N, CA and C atoms as an extended XYZ file, in Angstrom:
300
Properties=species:S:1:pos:R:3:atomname:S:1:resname:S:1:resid:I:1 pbc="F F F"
N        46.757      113.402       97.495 N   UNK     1
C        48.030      114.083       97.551 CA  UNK     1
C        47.969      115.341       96.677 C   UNK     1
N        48.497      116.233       97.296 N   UNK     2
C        48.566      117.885       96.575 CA  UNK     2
C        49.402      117.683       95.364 C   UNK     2
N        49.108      118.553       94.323 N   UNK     3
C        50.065      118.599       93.439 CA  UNK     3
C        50.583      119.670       93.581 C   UNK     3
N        52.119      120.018       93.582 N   UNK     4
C        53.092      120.978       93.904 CA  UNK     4
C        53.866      121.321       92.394 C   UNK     4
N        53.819      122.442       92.039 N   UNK     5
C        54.483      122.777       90.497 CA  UNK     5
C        55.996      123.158       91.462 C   UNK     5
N        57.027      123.326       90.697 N   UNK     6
C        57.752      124.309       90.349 CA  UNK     6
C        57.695      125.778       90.033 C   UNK     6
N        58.240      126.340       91.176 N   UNK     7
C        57.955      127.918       90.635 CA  UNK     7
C        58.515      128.178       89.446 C   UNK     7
N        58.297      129.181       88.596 N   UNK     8
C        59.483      129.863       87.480 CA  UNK     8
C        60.071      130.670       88.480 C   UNK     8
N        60.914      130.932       87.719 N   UNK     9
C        62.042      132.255       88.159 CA  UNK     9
C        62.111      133.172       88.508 C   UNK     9
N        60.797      133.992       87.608 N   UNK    10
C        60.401      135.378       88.131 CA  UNK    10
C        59.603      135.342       89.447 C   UNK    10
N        58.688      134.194       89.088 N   UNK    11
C        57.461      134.037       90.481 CA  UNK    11
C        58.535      133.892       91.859 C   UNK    11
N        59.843      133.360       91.463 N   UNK    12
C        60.459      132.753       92.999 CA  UNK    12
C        61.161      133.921       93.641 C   UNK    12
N        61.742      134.763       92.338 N   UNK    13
C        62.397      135.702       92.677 CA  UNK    13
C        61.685      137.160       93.561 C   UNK    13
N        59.960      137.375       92.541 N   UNK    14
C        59.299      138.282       93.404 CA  UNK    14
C        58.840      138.060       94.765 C   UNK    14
N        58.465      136.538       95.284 N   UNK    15
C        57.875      135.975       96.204 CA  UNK    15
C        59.188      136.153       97.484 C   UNK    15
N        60.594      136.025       96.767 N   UNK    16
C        61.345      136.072       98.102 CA  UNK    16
C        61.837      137.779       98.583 C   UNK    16
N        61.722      138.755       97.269 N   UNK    17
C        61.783      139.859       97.587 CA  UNK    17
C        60.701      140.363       98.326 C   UNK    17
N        59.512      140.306       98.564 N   UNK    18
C        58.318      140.313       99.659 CA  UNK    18
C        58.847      139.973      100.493 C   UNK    18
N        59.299      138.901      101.149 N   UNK    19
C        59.421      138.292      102.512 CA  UNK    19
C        61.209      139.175      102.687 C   UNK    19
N        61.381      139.331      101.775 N   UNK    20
C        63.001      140.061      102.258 CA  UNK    20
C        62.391      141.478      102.503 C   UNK    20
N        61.499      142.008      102.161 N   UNK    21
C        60.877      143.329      102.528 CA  UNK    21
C        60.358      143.383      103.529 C   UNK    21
N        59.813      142.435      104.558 N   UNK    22
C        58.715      141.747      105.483 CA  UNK    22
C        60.092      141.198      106.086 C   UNK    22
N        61.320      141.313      105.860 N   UNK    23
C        61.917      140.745      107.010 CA  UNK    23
C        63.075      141.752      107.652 C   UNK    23
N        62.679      143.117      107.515 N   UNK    24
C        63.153      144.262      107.903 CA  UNK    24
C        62.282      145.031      109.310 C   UNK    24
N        62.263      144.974      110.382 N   UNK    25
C        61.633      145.941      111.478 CA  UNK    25
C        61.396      147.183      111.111 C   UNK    25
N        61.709      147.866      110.365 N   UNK    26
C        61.574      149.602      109.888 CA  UNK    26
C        60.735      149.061      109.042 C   UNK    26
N        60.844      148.651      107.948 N   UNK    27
C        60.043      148.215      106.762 CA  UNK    27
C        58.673      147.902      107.475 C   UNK    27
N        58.571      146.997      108.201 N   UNK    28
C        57.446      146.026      108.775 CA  UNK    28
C        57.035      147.432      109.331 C   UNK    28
N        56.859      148.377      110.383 N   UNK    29
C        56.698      149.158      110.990 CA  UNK    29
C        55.999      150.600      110.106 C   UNK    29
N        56.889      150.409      109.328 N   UNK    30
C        55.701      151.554      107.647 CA  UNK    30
C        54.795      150.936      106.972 C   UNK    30
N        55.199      149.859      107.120 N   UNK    31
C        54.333      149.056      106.333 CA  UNK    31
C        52.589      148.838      107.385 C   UNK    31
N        52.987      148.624      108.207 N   UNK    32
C        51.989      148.508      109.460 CA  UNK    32
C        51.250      150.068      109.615 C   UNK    32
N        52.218      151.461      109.593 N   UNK    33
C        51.331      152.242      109.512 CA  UNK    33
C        50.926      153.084      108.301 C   UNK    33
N        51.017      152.891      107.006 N   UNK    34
C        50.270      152.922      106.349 CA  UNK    34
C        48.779      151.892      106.018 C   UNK    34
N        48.688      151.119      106.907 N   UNK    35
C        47.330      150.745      106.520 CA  UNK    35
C        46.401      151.366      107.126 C   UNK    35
N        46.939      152.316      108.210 N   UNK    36
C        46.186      153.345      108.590 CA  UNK    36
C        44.966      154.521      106.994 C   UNK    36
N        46.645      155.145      106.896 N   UNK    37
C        45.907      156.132      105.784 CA  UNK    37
C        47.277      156.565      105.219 C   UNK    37
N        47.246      157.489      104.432 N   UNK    38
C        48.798      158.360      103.924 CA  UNK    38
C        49.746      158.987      104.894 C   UNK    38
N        50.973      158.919      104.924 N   UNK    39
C        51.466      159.681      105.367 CA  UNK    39
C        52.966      160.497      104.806 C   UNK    39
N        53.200      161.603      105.073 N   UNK    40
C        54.207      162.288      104.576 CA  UNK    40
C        55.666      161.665      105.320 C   UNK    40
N        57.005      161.989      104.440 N   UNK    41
C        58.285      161.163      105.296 CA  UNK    41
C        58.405      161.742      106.537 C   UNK    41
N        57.901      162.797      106.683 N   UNK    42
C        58.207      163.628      107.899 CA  UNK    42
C        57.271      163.293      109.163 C   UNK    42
N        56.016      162.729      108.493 N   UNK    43
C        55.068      161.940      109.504 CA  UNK    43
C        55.455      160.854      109.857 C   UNK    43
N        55.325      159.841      109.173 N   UNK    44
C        56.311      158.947      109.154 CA  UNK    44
C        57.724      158.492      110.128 C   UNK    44
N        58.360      159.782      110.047 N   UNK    45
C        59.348      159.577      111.285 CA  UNK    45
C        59.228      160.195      112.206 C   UNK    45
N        58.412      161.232      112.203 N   UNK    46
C        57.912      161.919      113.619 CA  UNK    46
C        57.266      160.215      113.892 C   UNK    46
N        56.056      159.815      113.958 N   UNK    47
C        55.386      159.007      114.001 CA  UNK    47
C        55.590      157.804      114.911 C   UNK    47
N        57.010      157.198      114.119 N   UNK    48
C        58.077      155.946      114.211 CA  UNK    48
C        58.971      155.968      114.904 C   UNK    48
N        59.201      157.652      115.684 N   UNK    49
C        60.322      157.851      115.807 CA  UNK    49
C        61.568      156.979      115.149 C   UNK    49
N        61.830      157.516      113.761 N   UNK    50
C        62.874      157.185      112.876 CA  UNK    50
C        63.639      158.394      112.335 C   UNK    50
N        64.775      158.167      111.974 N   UNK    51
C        65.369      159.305      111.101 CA  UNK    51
C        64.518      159.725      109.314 C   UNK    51
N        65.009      160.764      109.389 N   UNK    52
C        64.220      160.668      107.888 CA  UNK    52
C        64.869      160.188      107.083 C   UNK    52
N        66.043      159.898      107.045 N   UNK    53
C        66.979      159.639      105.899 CA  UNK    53
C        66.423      158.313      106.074 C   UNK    53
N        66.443      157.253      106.859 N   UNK    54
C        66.098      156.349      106.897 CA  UNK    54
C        64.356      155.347      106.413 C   UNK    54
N        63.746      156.458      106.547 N   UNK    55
C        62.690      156.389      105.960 CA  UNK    55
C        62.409      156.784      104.531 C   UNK    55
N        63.267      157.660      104.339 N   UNK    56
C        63.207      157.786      102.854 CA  UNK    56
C        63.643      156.439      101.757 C   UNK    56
N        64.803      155.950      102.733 N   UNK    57
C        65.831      154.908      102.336 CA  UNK    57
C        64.458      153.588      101.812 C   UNK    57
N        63.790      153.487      103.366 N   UNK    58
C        63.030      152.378      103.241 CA  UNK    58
C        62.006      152.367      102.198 C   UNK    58
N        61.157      153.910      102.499 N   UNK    59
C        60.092      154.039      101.615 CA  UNK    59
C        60.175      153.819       99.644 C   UNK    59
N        61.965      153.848       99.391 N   UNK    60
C        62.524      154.070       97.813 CA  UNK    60
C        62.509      152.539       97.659 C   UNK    60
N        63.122      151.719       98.661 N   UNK    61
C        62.712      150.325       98.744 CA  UNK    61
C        61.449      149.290       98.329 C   UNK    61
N        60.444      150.067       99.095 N   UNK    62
C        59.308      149.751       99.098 CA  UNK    62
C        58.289      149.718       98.169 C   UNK    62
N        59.119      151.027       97.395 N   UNK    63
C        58.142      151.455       96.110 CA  UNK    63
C        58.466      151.237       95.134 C   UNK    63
N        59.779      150.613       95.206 N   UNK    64
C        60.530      149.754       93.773 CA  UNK    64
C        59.705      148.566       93.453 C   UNK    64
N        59.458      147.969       95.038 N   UNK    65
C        58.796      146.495       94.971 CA  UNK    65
C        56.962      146.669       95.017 C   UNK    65
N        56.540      147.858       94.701 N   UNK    66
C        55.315      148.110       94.201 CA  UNK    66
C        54.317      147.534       95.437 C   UNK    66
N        54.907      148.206       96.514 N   UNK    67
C        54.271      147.613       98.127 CA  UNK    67
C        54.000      149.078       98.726 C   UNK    67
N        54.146      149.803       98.383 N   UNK    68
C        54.020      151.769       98.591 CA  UNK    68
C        53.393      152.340       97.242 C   UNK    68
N        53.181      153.580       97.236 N   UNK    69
C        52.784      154.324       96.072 CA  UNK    69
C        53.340      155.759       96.718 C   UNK    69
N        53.096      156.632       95.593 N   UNK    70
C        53.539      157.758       95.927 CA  UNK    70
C        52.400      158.873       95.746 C   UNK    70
N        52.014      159.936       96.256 N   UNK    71
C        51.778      160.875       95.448 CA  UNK    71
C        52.133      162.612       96.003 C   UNK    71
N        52.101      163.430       94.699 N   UNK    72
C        53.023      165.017       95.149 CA  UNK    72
C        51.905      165.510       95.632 C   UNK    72
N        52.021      166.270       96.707 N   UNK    73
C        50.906      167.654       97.001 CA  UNK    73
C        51.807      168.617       97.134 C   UNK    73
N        52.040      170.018       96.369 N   UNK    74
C        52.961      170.889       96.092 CA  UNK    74
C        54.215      170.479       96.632 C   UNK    74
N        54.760      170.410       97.855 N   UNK    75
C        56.290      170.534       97.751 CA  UNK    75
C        56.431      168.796       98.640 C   UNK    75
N        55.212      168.459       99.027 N   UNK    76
C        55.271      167.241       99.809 CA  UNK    76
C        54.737      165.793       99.119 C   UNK    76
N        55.215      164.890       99.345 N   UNK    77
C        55.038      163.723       98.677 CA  UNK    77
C        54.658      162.380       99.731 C   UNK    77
N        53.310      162.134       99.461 N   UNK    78
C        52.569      161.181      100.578 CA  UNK    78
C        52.356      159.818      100.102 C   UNK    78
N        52.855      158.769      100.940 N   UNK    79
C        52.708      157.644      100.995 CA  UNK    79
C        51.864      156.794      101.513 C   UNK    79
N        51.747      155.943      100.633 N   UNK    80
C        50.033      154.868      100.995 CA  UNK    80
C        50.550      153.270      100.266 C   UNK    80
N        49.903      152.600      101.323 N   UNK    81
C        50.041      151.495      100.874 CA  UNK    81
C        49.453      150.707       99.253 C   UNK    81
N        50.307      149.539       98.336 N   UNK    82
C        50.107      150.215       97.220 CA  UNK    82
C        49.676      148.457       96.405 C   UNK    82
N        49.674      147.125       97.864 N   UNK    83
C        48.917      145.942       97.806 CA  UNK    83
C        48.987      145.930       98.988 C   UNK    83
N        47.620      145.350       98.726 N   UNK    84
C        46.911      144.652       99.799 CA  UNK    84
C        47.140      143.512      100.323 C   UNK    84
N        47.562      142.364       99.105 N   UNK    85
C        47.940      141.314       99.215 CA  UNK    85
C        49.103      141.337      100.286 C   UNK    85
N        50.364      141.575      100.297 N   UNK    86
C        51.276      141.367      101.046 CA  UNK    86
C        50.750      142.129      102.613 C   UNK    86
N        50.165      143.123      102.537 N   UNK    87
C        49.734      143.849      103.880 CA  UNK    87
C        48.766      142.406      104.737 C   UNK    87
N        47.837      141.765      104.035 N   UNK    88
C        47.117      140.955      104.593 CA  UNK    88
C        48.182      139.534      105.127 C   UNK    88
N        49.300      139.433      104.377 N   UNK    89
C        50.546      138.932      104.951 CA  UNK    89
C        50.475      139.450      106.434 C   UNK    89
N        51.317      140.986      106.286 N   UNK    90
C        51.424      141.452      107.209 CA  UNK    90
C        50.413      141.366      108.454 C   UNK    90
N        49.219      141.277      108.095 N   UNK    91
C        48.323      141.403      108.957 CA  UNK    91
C        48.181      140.021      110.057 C   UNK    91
N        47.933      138.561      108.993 N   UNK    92
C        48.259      137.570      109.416 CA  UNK    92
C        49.328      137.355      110.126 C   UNK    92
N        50.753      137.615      109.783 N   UNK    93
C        51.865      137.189      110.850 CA  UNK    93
C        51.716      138.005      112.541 C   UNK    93
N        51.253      139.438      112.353 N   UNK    94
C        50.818      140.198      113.720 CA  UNK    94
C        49.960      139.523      114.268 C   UNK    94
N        49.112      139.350      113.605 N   UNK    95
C        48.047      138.239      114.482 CA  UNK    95
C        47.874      137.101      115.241 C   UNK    95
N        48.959      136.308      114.432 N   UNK    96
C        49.590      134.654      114.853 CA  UNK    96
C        50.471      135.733      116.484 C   UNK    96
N        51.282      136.145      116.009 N   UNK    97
C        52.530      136.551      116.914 CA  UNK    97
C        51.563      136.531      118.191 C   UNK    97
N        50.621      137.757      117.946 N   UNK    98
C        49.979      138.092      118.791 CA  UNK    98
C        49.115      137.273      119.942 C   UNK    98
N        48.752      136.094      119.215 N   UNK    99
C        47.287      135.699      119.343 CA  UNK    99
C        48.088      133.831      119.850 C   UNK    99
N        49.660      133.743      120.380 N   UNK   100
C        50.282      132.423      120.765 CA  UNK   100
C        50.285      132.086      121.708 C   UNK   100
């Protein structure tokens, strides 16, 4: 028989903010194409066909929960995926979906 702990608090609290990030279609959808490579907000919603406001919205989301990164190139600011861990989430659930 497995032994099963008790999460703490923090562990339960970060573990359900992932899957609350992973349980958004826009989210899931940036998240999916940044494992490509970087992209700017404006790529991004050209890309996704999304609004930008909306992508900005998601991407400020994303990078709170340390699942994006940022970086400036003079007036533009490019996004890349920022764990792996949750992307290989991501990767696994596309796959199952896919593969039923």
């Amino acid at each position: 028989m497995e032994n099963h702990s008790k999460l703490d608090e923090e562990t339960l609290l970060d573990v359900t903010q992932i899957f609350k990030a992973l349980s958004d279609p826009t989210r899931v959808q940036i998240l999916n194409l940044l494992q490509e490579r970087e992209y700017s907000v404006n790529e991004i919603a050209r890309t996704l066909s999304f609004n930008q406001t909306t992508v900005s919205h998601q991407l400020r989301f994303l990078k709170n929960l340390r699942l994006v990164k940022s970086r400036r190139e003079g007036t533009t600011i490019y996004y890349s995926q920022d764990d792996h861990h949750v992307l290989e989430l991501l990767k696994q659930a596309i796959h199952h979906v896919e593969h039923r």
